[in-house]
mmCIF file of C-alpha atoms in Angstrom:
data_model
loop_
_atom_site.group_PDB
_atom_site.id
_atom_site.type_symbol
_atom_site.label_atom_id
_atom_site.label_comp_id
_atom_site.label_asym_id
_atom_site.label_seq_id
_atom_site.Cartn_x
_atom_site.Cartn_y
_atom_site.Cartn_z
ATOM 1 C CA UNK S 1 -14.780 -6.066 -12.118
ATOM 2 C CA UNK S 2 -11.229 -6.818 -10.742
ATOM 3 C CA UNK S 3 -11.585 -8.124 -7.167
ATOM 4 C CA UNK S 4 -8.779 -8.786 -4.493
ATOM 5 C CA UNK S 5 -10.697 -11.057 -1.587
ATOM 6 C CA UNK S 6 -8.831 -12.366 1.356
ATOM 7 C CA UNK S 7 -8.845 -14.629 3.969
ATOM 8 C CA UNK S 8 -10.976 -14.103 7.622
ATOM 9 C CA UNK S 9 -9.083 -12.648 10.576
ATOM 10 C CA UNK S 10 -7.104 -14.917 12.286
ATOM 11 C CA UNK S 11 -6.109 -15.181 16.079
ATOM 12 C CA UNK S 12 -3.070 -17.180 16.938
ATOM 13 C CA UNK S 13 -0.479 -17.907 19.687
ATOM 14 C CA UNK S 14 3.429 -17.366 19.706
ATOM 15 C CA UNK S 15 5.271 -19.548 17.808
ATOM 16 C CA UNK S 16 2.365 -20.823 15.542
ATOM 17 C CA UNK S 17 2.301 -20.971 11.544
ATOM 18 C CA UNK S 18 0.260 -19.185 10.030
ATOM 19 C CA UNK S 19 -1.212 -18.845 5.655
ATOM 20 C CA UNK S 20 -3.517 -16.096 4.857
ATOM 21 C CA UNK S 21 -4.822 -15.623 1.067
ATOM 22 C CA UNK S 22 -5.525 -12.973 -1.235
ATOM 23 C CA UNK S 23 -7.614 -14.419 -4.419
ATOM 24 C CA UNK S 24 -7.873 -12.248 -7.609
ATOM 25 C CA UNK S 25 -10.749 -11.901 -9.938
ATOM 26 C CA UNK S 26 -12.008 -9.939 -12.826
ATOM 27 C CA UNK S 27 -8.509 -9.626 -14.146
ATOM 28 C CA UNK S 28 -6.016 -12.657 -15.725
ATOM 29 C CA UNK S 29 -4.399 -13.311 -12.400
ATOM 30 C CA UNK S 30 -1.054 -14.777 -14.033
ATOM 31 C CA UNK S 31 -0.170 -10.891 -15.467
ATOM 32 C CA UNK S 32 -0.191 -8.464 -12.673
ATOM 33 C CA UNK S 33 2.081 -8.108 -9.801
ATOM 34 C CA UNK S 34 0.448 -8.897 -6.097
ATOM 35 C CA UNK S 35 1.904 -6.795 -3.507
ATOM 36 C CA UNK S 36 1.215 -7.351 0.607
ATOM 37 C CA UNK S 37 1.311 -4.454 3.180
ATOM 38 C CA UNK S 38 1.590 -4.379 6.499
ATOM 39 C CA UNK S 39 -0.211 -1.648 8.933
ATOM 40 C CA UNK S 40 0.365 -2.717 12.366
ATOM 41 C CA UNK S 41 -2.064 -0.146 15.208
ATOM 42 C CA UNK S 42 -0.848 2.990 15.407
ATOM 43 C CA UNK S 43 1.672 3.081 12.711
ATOM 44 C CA UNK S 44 1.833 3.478 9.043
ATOM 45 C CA UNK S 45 1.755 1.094 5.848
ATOM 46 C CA UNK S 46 4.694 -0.953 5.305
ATOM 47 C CA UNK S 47 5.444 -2.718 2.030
ATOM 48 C CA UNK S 48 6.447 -6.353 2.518
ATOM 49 C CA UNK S 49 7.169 -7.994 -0.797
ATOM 50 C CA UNK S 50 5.422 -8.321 -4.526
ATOM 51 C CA UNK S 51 5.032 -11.728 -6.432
ATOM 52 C CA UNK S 52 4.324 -11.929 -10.171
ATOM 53 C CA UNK S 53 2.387 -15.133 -10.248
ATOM 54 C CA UNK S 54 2.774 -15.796 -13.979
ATOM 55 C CA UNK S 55 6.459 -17.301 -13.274
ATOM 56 C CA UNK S 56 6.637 -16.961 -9.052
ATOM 57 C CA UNK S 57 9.224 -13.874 -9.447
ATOM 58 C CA UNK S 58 9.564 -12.512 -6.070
ATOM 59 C CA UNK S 59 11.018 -9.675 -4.280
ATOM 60 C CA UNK S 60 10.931 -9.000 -0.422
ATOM 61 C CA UNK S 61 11.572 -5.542 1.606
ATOM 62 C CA UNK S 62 14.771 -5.924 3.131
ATOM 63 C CA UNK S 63 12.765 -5.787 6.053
ATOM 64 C CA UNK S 64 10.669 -7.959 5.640
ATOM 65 C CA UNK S 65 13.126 -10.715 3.774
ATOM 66 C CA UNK S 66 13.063 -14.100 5.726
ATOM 67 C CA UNK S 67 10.545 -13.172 8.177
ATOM 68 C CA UNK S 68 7.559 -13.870 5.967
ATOM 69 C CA UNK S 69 6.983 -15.955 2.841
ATOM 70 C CA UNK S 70 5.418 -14.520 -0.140
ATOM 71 C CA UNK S 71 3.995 -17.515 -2.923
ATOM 72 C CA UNK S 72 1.009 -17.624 -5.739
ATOM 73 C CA UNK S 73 -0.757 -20.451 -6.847
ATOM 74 C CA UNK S 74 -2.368 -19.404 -10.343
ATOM 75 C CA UNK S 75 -4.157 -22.199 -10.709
ATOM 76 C CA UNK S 76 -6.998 -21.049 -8.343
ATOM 77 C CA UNK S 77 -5.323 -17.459 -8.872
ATOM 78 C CA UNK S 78 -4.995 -16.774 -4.966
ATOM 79 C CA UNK S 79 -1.630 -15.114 -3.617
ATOM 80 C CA UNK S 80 -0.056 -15.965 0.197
ATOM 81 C CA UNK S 81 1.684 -15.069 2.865
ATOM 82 C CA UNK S 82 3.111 -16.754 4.985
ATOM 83 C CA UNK S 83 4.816 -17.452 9.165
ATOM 84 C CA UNK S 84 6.605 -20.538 9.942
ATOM 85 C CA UNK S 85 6.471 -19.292 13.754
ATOM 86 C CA UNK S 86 4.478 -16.273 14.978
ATOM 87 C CA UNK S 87 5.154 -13.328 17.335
ATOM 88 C CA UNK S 88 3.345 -11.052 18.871
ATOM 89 C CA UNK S 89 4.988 -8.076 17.012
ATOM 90 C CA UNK S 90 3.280 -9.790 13.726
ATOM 91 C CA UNK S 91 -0.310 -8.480 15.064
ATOM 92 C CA UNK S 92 -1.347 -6.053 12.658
ATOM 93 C CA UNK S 93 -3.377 -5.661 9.643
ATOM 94 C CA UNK S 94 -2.274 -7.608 6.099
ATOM 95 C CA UNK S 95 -3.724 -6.145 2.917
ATOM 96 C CA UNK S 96 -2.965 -7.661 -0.359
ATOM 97 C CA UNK S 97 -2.534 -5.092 -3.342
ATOM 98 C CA UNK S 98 -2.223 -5.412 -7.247
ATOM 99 C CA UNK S 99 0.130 -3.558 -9.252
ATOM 100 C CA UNK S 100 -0.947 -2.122 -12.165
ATOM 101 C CA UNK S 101 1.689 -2.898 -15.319
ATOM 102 C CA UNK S 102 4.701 -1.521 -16.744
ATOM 103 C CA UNK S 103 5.109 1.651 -16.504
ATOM 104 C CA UNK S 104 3.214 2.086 -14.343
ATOM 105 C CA UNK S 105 4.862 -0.505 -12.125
ATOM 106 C CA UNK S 106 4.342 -0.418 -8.435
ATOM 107 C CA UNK S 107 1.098 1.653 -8.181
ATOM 108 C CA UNK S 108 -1.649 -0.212 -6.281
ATOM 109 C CA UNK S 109 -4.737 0.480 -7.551
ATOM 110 C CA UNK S 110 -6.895 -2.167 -6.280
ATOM 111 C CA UNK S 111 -6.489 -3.664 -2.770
ATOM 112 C CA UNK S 112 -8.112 -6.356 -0.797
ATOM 113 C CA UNK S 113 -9.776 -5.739 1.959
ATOM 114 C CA UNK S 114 -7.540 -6.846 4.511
ATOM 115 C CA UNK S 115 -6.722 -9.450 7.012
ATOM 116 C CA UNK S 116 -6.386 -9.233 10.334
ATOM 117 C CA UNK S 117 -4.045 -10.586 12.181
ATOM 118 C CA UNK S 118 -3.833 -11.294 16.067
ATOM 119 C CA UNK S 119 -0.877 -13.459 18.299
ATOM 120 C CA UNK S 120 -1.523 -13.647 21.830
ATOM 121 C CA UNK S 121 -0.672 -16.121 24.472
ATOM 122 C CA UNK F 1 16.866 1.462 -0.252
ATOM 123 C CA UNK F 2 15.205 4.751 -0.830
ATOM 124 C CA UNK F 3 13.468 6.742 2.265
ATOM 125 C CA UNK F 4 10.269 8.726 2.444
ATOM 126 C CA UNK F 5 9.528 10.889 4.817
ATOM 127 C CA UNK F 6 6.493 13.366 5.011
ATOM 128 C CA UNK F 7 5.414 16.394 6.801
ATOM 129 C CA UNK F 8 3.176 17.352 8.877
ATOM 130 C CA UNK F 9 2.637 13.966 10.710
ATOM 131 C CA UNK F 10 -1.048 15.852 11.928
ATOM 132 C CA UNK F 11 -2.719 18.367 10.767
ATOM 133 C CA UNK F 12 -6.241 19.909 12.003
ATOM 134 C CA UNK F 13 -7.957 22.161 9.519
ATOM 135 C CA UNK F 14 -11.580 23.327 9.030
ATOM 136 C CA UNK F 15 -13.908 22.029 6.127
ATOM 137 C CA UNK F 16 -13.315 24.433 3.382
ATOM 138 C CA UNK F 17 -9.862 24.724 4.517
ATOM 139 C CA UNK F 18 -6.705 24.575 1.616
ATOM 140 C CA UNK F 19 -4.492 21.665 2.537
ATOM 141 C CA UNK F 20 -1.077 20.971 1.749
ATOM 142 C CA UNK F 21 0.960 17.777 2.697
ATOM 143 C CA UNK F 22 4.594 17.464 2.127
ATOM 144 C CA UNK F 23 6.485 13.988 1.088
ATOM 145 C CA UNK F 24 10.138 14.313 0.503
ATOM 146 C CA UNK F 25 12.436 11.237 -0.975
ATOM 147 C CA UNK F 26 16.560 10.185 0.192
ATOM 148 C CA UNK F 27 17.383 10.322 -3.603
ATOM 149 C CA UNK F 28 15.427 11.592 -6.456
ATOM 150 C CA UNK F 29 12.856 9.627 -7.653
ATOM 151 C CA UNK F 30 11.991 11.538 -10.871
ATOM 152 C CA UNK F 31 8.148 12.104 -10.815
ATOM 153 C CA UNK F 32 7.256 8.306 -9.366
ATOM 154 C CA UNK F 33 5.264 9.180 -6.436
ATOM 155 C CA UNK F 34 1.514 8.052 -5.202
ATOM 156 C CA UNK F 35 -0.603 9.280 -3.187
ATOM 157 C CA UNK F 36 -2.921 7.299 -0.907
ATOM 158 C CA UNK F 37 -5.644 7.915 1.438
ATOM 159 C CA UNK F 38 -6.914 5.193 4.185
ATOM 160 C CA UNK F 39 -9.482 5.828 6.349
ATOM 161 C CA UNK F 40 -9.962 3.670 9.621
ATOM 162 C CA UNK F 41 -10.470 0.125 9.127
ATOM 163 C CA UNK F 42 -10.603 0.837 5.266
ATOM 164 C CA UNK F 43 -8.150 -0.334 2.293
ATOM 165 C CA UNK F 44 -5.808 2.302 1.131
ATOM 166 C CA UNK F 45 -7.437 3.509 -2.189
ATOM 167 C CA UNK F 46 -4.893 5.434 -4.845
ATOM 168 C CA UNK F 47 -5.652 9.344 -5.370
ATOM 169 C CA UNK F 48 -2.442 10.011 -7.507
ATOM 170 C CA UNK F 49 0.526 8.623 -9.241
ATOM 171 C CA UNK F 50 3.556 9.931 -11.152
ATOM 172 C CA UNK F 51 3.455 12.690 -8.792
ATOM 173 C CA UNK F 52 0.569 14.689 -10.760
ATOM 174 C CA UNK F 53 -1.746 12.544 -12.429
ATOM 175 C CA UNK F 54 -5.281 12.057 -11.015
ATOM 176 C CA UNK F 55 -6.616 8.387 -10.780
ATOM 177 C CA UNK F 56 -9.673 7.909 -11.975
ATOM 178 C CA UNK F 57 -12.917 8.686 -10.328
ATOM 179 C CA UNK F 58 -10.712 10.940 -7.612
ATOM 180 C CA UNK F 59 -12.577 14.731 -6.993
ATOM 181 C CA UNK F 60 -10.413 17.351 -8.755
ATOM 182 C CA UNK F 61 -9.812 19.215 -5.515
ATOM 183 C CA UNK F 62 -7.041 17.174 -5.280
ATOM 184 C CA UNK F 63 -3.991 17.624 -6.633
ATOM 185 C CA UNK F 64 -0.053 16.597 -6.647
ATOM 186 C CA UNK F 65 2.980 18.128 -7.880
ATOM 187 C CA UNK F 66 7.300 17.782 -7.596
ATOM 188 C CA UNK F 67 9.375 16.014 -9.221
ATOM 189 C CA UNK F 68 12.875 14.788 -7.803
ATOM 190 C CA UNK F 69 12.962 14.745 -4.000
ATOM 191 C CA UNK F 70 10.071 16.842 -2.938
ATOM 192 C CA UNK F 71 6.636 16.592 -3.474
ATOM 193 C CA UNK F 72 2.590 18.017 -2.118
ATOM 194 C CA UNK F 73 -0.419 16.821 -2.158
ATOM 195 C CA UNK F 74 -2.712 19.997 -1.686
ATOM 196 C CA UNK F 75 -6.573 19.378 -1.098
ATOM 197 C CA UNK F 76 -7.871 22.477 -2.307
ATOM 198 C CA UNK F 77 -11.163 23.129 -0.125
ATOM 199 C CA UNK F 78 -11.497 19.964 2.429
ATOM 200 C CA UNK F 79 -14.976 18.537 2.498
ATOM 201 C CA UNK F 80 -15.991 16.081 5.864
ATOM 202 C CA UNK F 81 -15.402 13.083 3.943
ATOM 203 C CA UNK F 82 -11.386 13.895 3.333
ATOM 204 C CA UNK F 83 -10.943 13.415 6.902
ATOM 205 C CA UNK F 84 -8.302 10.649 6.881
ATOM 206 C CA UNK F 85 -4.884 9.576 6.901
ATOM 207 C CA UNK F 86 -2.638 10.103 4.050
ATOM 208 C CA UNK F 87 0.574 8.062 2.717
ATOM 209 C CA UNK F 88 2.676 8.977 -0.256
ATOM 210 C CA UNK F 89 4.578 6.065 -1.849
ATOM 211 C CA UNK F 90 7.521 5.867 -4.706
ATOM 212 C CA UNK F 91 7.408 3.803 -7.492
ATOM 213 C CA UNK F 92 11.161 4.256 -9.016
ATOM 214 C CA UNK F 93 10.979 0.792 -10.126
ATOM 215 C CA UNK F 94 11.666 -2.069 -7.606
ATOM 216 C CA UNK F 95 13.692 -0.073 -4.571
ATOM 217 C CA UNK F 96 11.377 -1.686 -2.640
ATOM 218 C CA UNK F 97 8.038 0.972 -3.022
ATOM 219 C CA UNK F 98 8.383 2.643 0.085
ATOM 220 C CA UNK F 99 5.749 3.958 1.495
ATOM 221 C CA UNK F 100 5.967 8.343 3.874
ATOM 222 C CA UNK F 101 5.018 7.664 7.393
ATOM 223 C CA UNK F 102 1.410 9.518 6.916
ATOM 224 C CA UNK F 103 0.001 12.245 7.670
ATOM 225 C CA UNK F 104 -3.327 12.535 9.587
ATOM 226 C CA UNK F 105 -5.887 14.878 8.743
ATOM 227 C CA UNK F 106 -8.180 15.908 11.684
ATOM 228 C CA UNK F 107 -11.398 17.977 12.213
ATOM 229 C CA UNK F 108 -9.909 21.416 13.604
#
């Protein structure tokens, strides 16, 4: 059974790093593209960026590009994102996603079950 | 990068109701379109892709169609548990995949 599980919720202050995880199972982790999403309260999903773990490929939203930091390790097959310094406009929920493969590239049919985030002074 | 936008942003119908949600693309996107329904505090799960094709294990009341810029997702008689909010999402390759704004569906 292919599993996404990630990290606890996490409550931080401004300006604070920050790592949360996404670890794949049931499924050879090094072959499928691992997407993250963002869906801040009251708003909608946001795609952030996709890493193929198999060689590290990576490709951010323009939005999202050098605000957050997308890496895999396969060796313990668990995907990351991650802040070098928080803000508060970062609260929001963080769901992992995979892809499924070529051609059917970029449809996310299995998804962690998300990780909140909170920064607050 | 390729926009989505989608229409209504709410919508209140009745259980039994015919329901039809409207996604529309900046630039064509052939037939790569998703469909997605999260409920509150729940992961997105994946009701259709390539604009028309039925994941697996998803009730046949639903159903998606377009191809280019403009696309539905039409719930054909709502049941209680379709309550929810609903994203569509391209996948024209790497643009990055976009996801529509949503589109809440709420008890009438």
């Amino acid at each position: 059974e292919v599993q996404l599980v990630q990290s606890g919720a996490e409550v931080k202050k401004p300006g604070e790093s920050l790592k949360i995880s996404c670890k794949g199972s049931g499924y050879n982790f090094n072959n499928y593209w691992i997407a993250w999403v963002r869906l801040m309260p009251g708003k909608g999903l946001e795609w952030m960026g996709i890493i193929y773990p198999g060689h590290s490929d990576i490709k951010y939203s323009p939005s999202f590009q050098g605000q957050v930091t997308i890496s895999a390790d396969k060796s313990i097959s668990t995907a990351y994102l991650q802040w070098s310094r928080l803000k508060a406009s970062d609260s929001a929920m963080y769901y992992c996603a995979r892809s499924d493969r070529y051609p059917l590239f970029g449809i996310f049919n299995y998804w962690g079950q998300g990780t909140p985030v909170t920064v607050s002074s | 990068d390729i926009q989505m936008t989608q229409s209504p942003s709410t919508l209140s119908a009745s259980v039994g109701d015919r329901v039809t949600i409207t996604c529309r693309a900046s630039q064509t996107i052939s037939s790569w379109l998703a469909w997605y329904q999260q409920k509150s505090g729940k992961a997105p799960k994946l009701l259709i892709y390539e604009a028309s094709t039925l994941q697996s294990g998803v009730p046949s009341r639903f159903s998606g169609s377009g191809s280019g810029t403009e696309f539905t997702l039409t719930i054909s008689s709502l049941q209680p548990d379709d309550f929810a909010t609903y994203y569509c999402q391209q996948h024209n390759g790497y643009s990055p995949f976009t996801f529509g704004p949503g589109t809440k569906v709420e008890i009438k």
